[in-house]
Amino acid sequence: MEIYLDANATTPVLDAARAAALSAMAEDFGNPSSIHSTGLKARALIDRVRSQASRLLGAGNGRLLFLSGATEGIQTAVLSALRALRERRAAGDASAELLLYGATEHKAVPEALKHWNELLGLGLQVEAIPVGRDGRHDLAWLKEHAPRAGLVCTMAANNETGVISDLDGIEAALAGSTCFWLVDGVQALGKLPLRLAERRIDYAPFSGHKLYAPKGIGLLYVREGAPFTPLMAGGGQEGALRSGTENMSGIAALGAVLEALEDGKSFRDHATLATFRNRLAAALQQAFPGLVFNAPLEQTLPTTLNFSVPGLASRLLLDLFDAAELRVSGGSACSAAKAQPSYVLQAMGLPESQTASAVRLSFGPAAEEAFINEACERIRVCGDTLRENCLAPSGNQALIGDGITRFLMDGECCWLVADAGSRRCVVIDPQPALADRLAQQLRCQGYPLVAVLQTGSQDEGAQALRAAIPELLAEEGGDAWALGQQTLRRLALGDGRSVFLLDQRVAFIGRASPAELGTAVLPATLLAPACDPDNRVASTPTAALAGAAGPAPSLGPDALHALLREHPDALVIDVREPFEQRLGQAPALDPAVAIEAMPISRLLNALPAWLAMPAERPIVFFCRSGNRSQIAAQLLVRLGHERAYSLAGGLALWPQREAAADPALYV
Ligand code: PLP
């Protein structure tokens, strides 16, 4: 069962909201502009939901418009305020010079400010209001700049950290300024009392899908008397303030959510939510010693936790949680190649160890106690799994490693060759950024390190690794190192460059081209590079000559079942990392089909056997999303085994999933 802890991104739709939406689609489906009875019913529904929202938000005499969501609300508010500023300027009031937004604001806000500022030809200066270490606005700075501001945008609560803004403090800082004030209320809806009309807030946008309504419905509060310019002109709906036939199913669903908020039965109160959050926080601290929370818990929404585990990349944590079916979010935007630090945490002045490894865990106010219990249990299992796989910054359990392991970071590869029989190991091309992770793995494995080798002349990585594990260093000079039955030999290429040959079976070639290796390698020797931006893993002299191969074929579930029926001897390989295999699920296949575990980081060990198999025996790779299995299948195709396939979309899209991985499934 999936434990969804990413409610700040979006929520599932509440049962009552789903029922209300269905009824608005199937039964009360009228157009509220129609004057017949079907239309009148729809009109009554809109009026009812608007009054509910107005009560809950304390909107007083302010207007509430239904629109598609917060992004549209933000555009409408910014357009309205900026057009009013242009008119003020035309009338001779040029006091507004600045458009201010909180440095941790959702990107929709600064982007809208820049967009409309340019489109309306205002040329105002768009500037971020700094925030403190606690994520709250610098009120002294704001007070100083407010007299020159035309519009100030501050969120009620932050989506990444949950930090709650001091709206009263902001209001006080704006005293005396004629600026307009936009408060992004998206993350506050249903979690904080906003009392909109009691404050001088001019505009406040909301999105239904952050609180159990479907995507595509939102609200914009506009203070009584605040300037307004429609973003959409047309049929005159919403009092001509927002044209376009209303999203009646969305409005009906939002109405059901607001009703649930008012009756107080479906949603937990603040104190209960804080208890849930504290239990999750304690489970995290226990599972990941050294964990730091990136915002003070007492000033954040009781439904959001943002944390980092120094020494653990957020990508690794996200993969770990995802494998345990705990859906959380990176506090930073992760691209495939490199994790971008979070601009929110950077604005708070947090160190890089926190900004680049943040994880956000958020739940909705309808969370049940059993759900929180299960989440805590899985967090505990995630911590145990990290230690069992030597991935935790401390407290790992011993791991017996053998063979070749690849560490890939930002397109650069480092290789670890270990021999369990003689308990010796060698590292080739360590990078400085990998030193801690390698040291962790080596300490856990406990084998003496008999050589730290480089194919090029850069030695910062080797120095950093040596400094990190003096207790394991047992370096032997010379140009050959015995690793059990195998020998690793240096082949000098000139200019201080080397390649390292493991019995002509594998060559660690650094940045050398296959042509430079001459007869030192065989046509089928596996070439392991130090630089692999395209994640090709390895090559052979023969494959290098043949050039690029296209993508390997991907199989959907039906095609896979058909292939397995036709070829019961097909190999099915799970290329996820061991920690994911332990936590995650395996595809429900015919029990007669054996699944082999071979993480992508250790593929080189299995390649010779796979390549020696009859060409017609299919090999199917799978992973979580289909990316790594495609890399593995392409590698096999490039190296000459044409019947290699990838499971399309990975386990994430696999239709029949099992409750938990069965270790017996792996051979
Ligand atoms: N503001 C905040 C604080 C948000 O969290 C989001 C969504 O993540 C938005 C604005 C934009 O909302 P939507 O994408 O629903 O328009």
PDB file of C-alpha atoms in Angstrom, residues 143-295:
ATOM      1  CA  LYS A 143       9.373  48.358   6.587  1.00  0.00           C
ATOM      2  CA  GLU A 144      12.248  50.265   5.029  1.00  0.00           C
ATOM      3  CA  HIS A 145      11.247  49.396   1.460  1.00  0.00           C
ATOM      4  CA  ALA A 146       7.443  49.494   1.829  1.00  0.00           C
ATOM      5  CA  PRO A 147       7.057  53.251   1.139  1.00  0.00           C
ATOM      6  CA  ARG A 148       8.500  52.737  -2.374  1.00  0.00           C
ATOM      7  CA  ALA A 149       6.563  49.505  -3.051  1.00  0.00           C
ATOM      8  CA  GLY A 150       3.611  49.272  -5.438  1.00  0.00           C
ATOM      9  CA  LEU A 151       2.763  45.649  -4.693  1.00  0.00           C
ATOM     10  CA  VAL A 152       3.975  43.332  -1.932  1.00  0.00           C
ATOM     11  CA  CYS A 153       3.505  39.543  -2.250  1.00  0.00           C
ATOM     12  CA  THR A 154       3.951  37.309   0.773  1.00  0.00           C
ATOM     13  CA  MET A 155       2.737  33.759   1.206  1.00  0.00           C
ATOM     14  CA  ALA A 156       0.758  32.705   4.274  1.00  0.00           C
ATOM     15  CA  ALA A 157       2.709  29.446   4.595  1.00  0.00           C
ATOM     16  CA  ASN A 158       5.560  28.038   2.572  1.00  0.00           C
ATOM     17  CA  ASN A 159       5.061  24.960   0.421  1.00  0.00           C
ATOM     18  CA  GLU A 160       8.583  23.533   0.899  1.00  0.00           C
ATOM     19  CA  THR A 161       9.197  24.185   4.572  1.00  0.00           C
ATOM     20  CA  GLY A 162       5.719  24.838   5.955  1.00  0.00           C
ATOM     21  CA  VAL A 163       7.032  28.056   7.573  1.00  0.00           C
ATOM     22  CA  ILE A 164       4.078  30.207   8.611  1.00  0.00           C
ATOM     23  CA  SER A 165       4.486  33.889   7.814  1.00  0.00           C
ATOM     24  CA  ASP A 166       3.921  36.562  10.430  1.00  0.00           C
ATOM     25  CA  LEU A 167       1.033  38.239   8.606  1.00  0.00           C
ATOM     26  CA  ASP A 168       0.373  40.671  11.470  1.00  0.00           C
ATOM     27  CA  GLY A 169       4.039  41.664  11.465  1.00  0.00           C
ATOM     28  CA  ILE A 170       3.951  42.155   7.696  1.00  0.00           C
ATOM     29  CA  GLU A 171       0.805  44.244   7.946  1.00  0.00           C
ATOM     30  CA  ALA A 172       2.485  46.430  10.547  1.00  0.00           C
ATOM     31  CA  ALA A 173       5.554  46.812   8.300  1.00  0.00           C
ATOM     32  CA  LEU A 174       3.290  47.992   5.463  1.00  0.00           C
ATOM     33  CA  ALA A 175       1.603  50.654   7.586  1.00  0.00           C
ATOM     34  CA  GLY A 176       1.618  53.993   5.800  1.00  0.00           C
ATOM     35  CA  SER A 177       2.464  52.485   2.410  1.00  0.00           C
ATOM     36  CA  THR A 178      -0.068  52.750  -0.416  1.00  0.00           C
ATOM     37  CA  CYS A 179       1.089  49.419  -1.833  1.00  0.00           C
ATOM     38  CA  PHE A 180      -1.252  46.590  -2.676  1.00  0.00           C
ATOM     39  CA  TRP A 181      -0.789  43.329  -0.736  1.00  0.00           C
ATOM     40  CA  LEU A 182      -1.133  39.830  -2.150  1.00  0.00           C
ATOM     41  CA  VAL A 183      -1.115  36.881   0.244  1.00  0.00           C
ATOM     42  CA  ASP A 184      -0.696  33.458  -1.367  1.00  0.00           C
ATOM     43  CA  GLY A 185      -3.014  31.371   0.790  1.00  0.00           C
ATOM     44  CA  VAL A 186      -2.519  28.043  -1.025  1.00  0.00           C
ATOM     45  CA  GLN A 187      -0.812  26.111   1.761  1.00  0.00           C
ATOM     46  CA  ALA A 188      -2.823  27.751   4.516  1.00  0.00           C
ATOM     47  CA  LEU A 189      -6.239  26.656   3.257  1.00  0.00           C
ATOM     48  CA  GLY A 190      -7.860  24.406   5.858  1.00  0.00           C
ATOM     49  CA  LYS A 191      -4.788  24.604   8.113  1.00  0.00           C
ATOM     50  CA  LEU A 192      -4.679  28.207   9.351  1.00  0.00           C
ATOM     51  CA  PRO A 193      -7.390  30.759  10.159  1.00  0.00           C
ATOM     52  CA  LEU A 194      -6.796  33.572   7.658  1.00  0.00           C
ATOM     53  CA  ARG A 195      -9.452  36.157   8.654  1.00  0.00           C
ATOM     54  CA  LEU A 196      -8.912  37.843   5.289  1.00  0.00           C
ATOM     55  CA  ALA A 197     -11.179  40.857   5.679  1.00  0.00           C
ATOM     56  CA  GLU A 198      -9.762  41.716   9.110  1.00  0.00           C
ATOM     57  CA  ARG A 199      -6.434  42.417   7.465  1.00  0.00           C
ATOM     58  CA  ARG A 200      -5.616  44.848   4.672  1.00  0.00           C
ATOM     59  CA  ILE A 201      -4.921  41.952   2.296  1.00  0.00           C
ATOM     60  CA  ASP A 202      -6.039  42.954  -1.238  1.00  0.00           C
ATOM     61  CA  TYR A 203      -5.749  39.602  -3.001  1.00  0.00           C
ATOM     62  CA  ALA A 204      -5.462  35.982  -1.838  1.00  0.00           C
ATOM     63  CA  PRO A 205      -5.324  33.040  -4.273  1.00  0.00           C
ATOM     64  CA  PHE A 206      -6.134  29.390  -3.374  1.00  0.00           C
ATOM     65  CA  SER A 207      -5.992  26.011  -5.149  1.00  0.00           C
ATOM     66  CA  GLY A 208      -8.580  23.314  -4.422  1.00  0.00           C
ATOM     67  CA  HIS A 209      -6.264  20.411  -5.155  1.00  0.00           C
ATOM     68  CA  LYS A 210      -4.073  21.186  -2.143  1.00  0.00           C
ATOM     69  CA  LEU A 211      -7.043  20.355   0.086  1.00  0.00           C
ATOM     70  CA  TYR A 212      -8.790  17.275  -1.304  1.00  0.00           C
ATOM     71  CA  ALA A 213     -10.662  18.954  -4.189  1.00  0.00           C
ATOM     72  CA  PRO A 214      -9.728  18.069  -7.773  1.00  0.00           C
ATOM     73  CA  LYS A 215      -7.188  19.939  -9.878  1.00  0.00           C
ATOM     74  CA  GLY A 216      -8.564  22.782 -11.966  1.00  0.00           C
ATOM     75  CA  ILE A 217     -10.599  24.620  -9.339  1.00  0.00           C
ATOM     76  CA  GLY A 218      -9.400  27.524  -7.255  1.00  0.00           C
ATOM     77  CA  LEU A 219     -10.477  30.716  -5.581  1.00  0.00           C
ATOM     78  CA  LEU A 220      -9.315  34.293  -5.616  1.00  0.00           C
ATOM     79  CA  TYR A 221     -10.235  36.633  -2.791  1.00  0.00           C
ATOM     80  CA  VAL A 222     -10.379  40.323  -3.764  1.00  0.00           C
ATOM     81  CA  ARG A 223     -10.828  42.867  -0.987  1.00  0.00           C
ATOM     82  CA  GLU A 224     -13.816  45.155  -1.262  1.00  0.00           C
ATOM     83  CA  GLY A 225     -12.667  48.183  -3.237  1.00  0.00           C
ATOM     84  CA  ALA A 226      -9.388  46.624  -4.452  1.00  0.00           C
ATOM     85  CA  PRO A 227      -8.761  47.303  -8.147  1.00  0.00           C
ATOM     86  CA  PHE A 228      -9.661  44.513 -10.521  1.00  0.00           C
ATOM     87  CA  THR A 229      -8.911  43.750 -14.156  1.00  0.00           C
ATOM     88  CA  PRO A 230     -10.276  40.508 -15.612  1.00  0.00           C
ATOM     89  CA  LEU A 231      -7.754  38.105 -17.054  1.00  0.00           C
ATOM     90  CA  MET A 232     -10.472  36.477 -19.114  1.00  0.00           C
ATOM     91  CA  ALA A 233     -13.073  38.391 -21.048  1.00  0.00           C
ATOM     92  CA  GLY A 234     -15.997  36.643 -22.672  1.00  0.00           C
ATOM     93  CA  GLY A 235     -19.461  35.539 -21.658  1.00  0.00           C
ATOM     94  CA  GLY A 236     -19.538  37.608 -18.468  1.00  0.00           C
ATOM     95  CA  GLN A 237     -19.574  34.773 -15.935  1.00  0.00           C
ATOM     96  CA  GLU A 238     -18.561  35.486 -12.324  1.00  0.00           C
ATOM     97  CA  GLY A 239     -19.998  38.992 -12.653  1.00  0.00           C
ATOM     98  CA  ALA A 240     -17.821  39.516 -15.757  1.00  0.00           C
ATOM     99  CA  LEU A 241     -14.737  39.282 -13.534  1.00  0.00           C
ATOM    100  CA  ARG A 242     -13.773  35.852 -14.863  1.00  0.00           C
ATOM    101  CA  SER A 243     -15.490  34.744 -18.044  1.00  0.00           C
ATOM    102  CA  GLY A 244     -15.856  31.159 -19.157  1.00  0.00           C
ATOM    103  CA  THR A 245     -18.478  28.581 -18.212  1.00  0.00           C
ATOM    104  CA  GLU A 246     -17.883  27.635 -14.593  1.00  0.00           C
ATOM    105  CA  ASN A 247     -16.161  24.391 -13.608  1.00  0.00           C
ATOM    106  CA  MET A 248     -19.252  23.068 -11.873  1.00  0.00           C
ATOM    107  CA  SER A 249     -17.891  19.664 -10.876  1.00  0.00           C
ATOM    108  CA  GLY A 250     -14.840  21.355  -9.363  1.00  0.00           C
ATOM    109  CA  ILE A 251     -16.979  23.897  -7.531  1.00  0.00           C
ATOM    110  CA  ALA A 252     -19.262  21.136  -6.207  1.00  0.00           C
ATOM    111  CA  ALA A 253     -16.230  19.150  -5.000  1.00  0.00           C
ATOM    112  CA  LEU A 254     -14.704  22.219  -3.365  1.00  0.00           C
ATOM    113  CA  GLY A 255     -18.073  22.797  -1.688  1.00  0.00           C
ATOM    114  CA  ALA A 256     -17.966  19.288  -0.215  1.00  0.00           C
ATOM    115  CA  VAL A 257     -14.455  19.913   1.135  1.00  0.00           C
ATOM    116  CA  LEU A 258     -15.494  23.226   2.672  1.00  0.00           C
ATOM    117  CA  GLU A 259     -18.499  21.522   4.219  1.00  0.00           C
ATOM    118  CA  ALA A 260     -16.213  18.895   5.741  1.00  0.00           C
ATOM    119  CA  LEU A 261     -14.025  21.687   7.105  1.00  0.00           C
ATOM    120  CA  GLU A 262     -17.029  23.369   8.667  1.00  0.00           C
ATOM    121  CA  ASP A 263     -18.520  20.247  10.229  1.00  0.00           C
ATOM    122  CA  GLY A 264     -15.129  19.387  11.749  1.00  0.00           C
ATOM    123  CA  LYS A 265     -15.566  15.613  11.362  1.00  0.00           C
ATOM    124  CA  SER A 266     -13.245  14.761   8.470  1.00  0.00           C
ATOM    125  CA  PHE A 267     -10.324  16.972   9.414  1.00  0.00           C
ATOM    126  CA  ARG A 268      -8.095  16.773  12.464  1.00  0.00           C
ATOM    127  CA  ASP A 269      -7.558  19.823  14.634  1.00  0.00           C
ATOM    128  CA  HIS A 270      -4.242  21.629  14.891  1.00  0.00           C
ATOM    129  CA  ALA A 271      -3.174  19.874  18.111  1.00  0.00           C
ATOM    130  CA  THR A 272      -3.819  16.378  16.708  1.00  0.00           C
ATOM    131  CA  LEU A 273      -1.968  17.206  13.495  1.00  0.00           C
ATOM    132  CA  ALA A 274       0.973  18.520  15.533  1.00  0.00           C
ATOM    133  CA  THR A 275       1.044  15.221  17.460  1.00  0.00           C
ATOM    134  CA  PHE A 276       1.140  13.303  14.175  1.00  0.00           C
ATOM    135  CA  ARG A 277       3.910  15.515  12.879  1.00  0.00           C
ATOM    136  CA  ASN A 278       5.934  15.073  16.088  1.00  0.00           C
ATOM    137  CA  ARG A 279       5.645  11.303  15.840  1.00  0.00           C
ATOM    138  CA  LEU A 280       6.876  11.361  12.262  1.00  0.00           C
ATOM    139  CA  ALA A 281       9.711  13.681  13.297  1.00  0.00           C
ATOM    140  CA  ALA A 282      10.738  11.287  16.083  1.00  0.00           C
ATOM    141  CA  ALA A 283      10.635   8.293  13.704  1.00  0.00           C
ATOM    142  CA  LEU A 284      12.847  10.180  11.246  1.00  0.00           C
ATOM    143  CA  GLN A 285      15.353  11.160  13.926  1.00  0.00           C
ATOM    144  CA  GLN A 286      15.569   7.576  15.101  1.00  0.00           C
ATOM    145  CA  ALA A 287      15.950   6.157  11.586  1.00  0.00           C
ATOM    146  CA  PHE A 288      18.490   8.724  10.426  1.00  0.00           C
ATOM    147  CA  PRO A 289      20.775   9.804  13.281  1.00  0.00           C
ATOM    148  CA  GLY A 290      22.252  13.217  12.544  1.00  0.00           C
ATOM    149  CA  LEU A 291      19.115  14.363  10.722  1.00  0.00           C
ATOM    150  CA  VAL A 292      18.415  18.108  10.871  1.00  0.00           C
ATOM    151  CA  PHE A 293      15.088  19.851  10.379  1.00  0.00           C
ATOM    152  CA  ASN A 294      15.389  22.747   7.988  1.00  0.00           C
ATOM    153  CA  ALA A 295      12.813  24.976   9.684  1.00  0.00           C
TER     154      ALA A 295
END
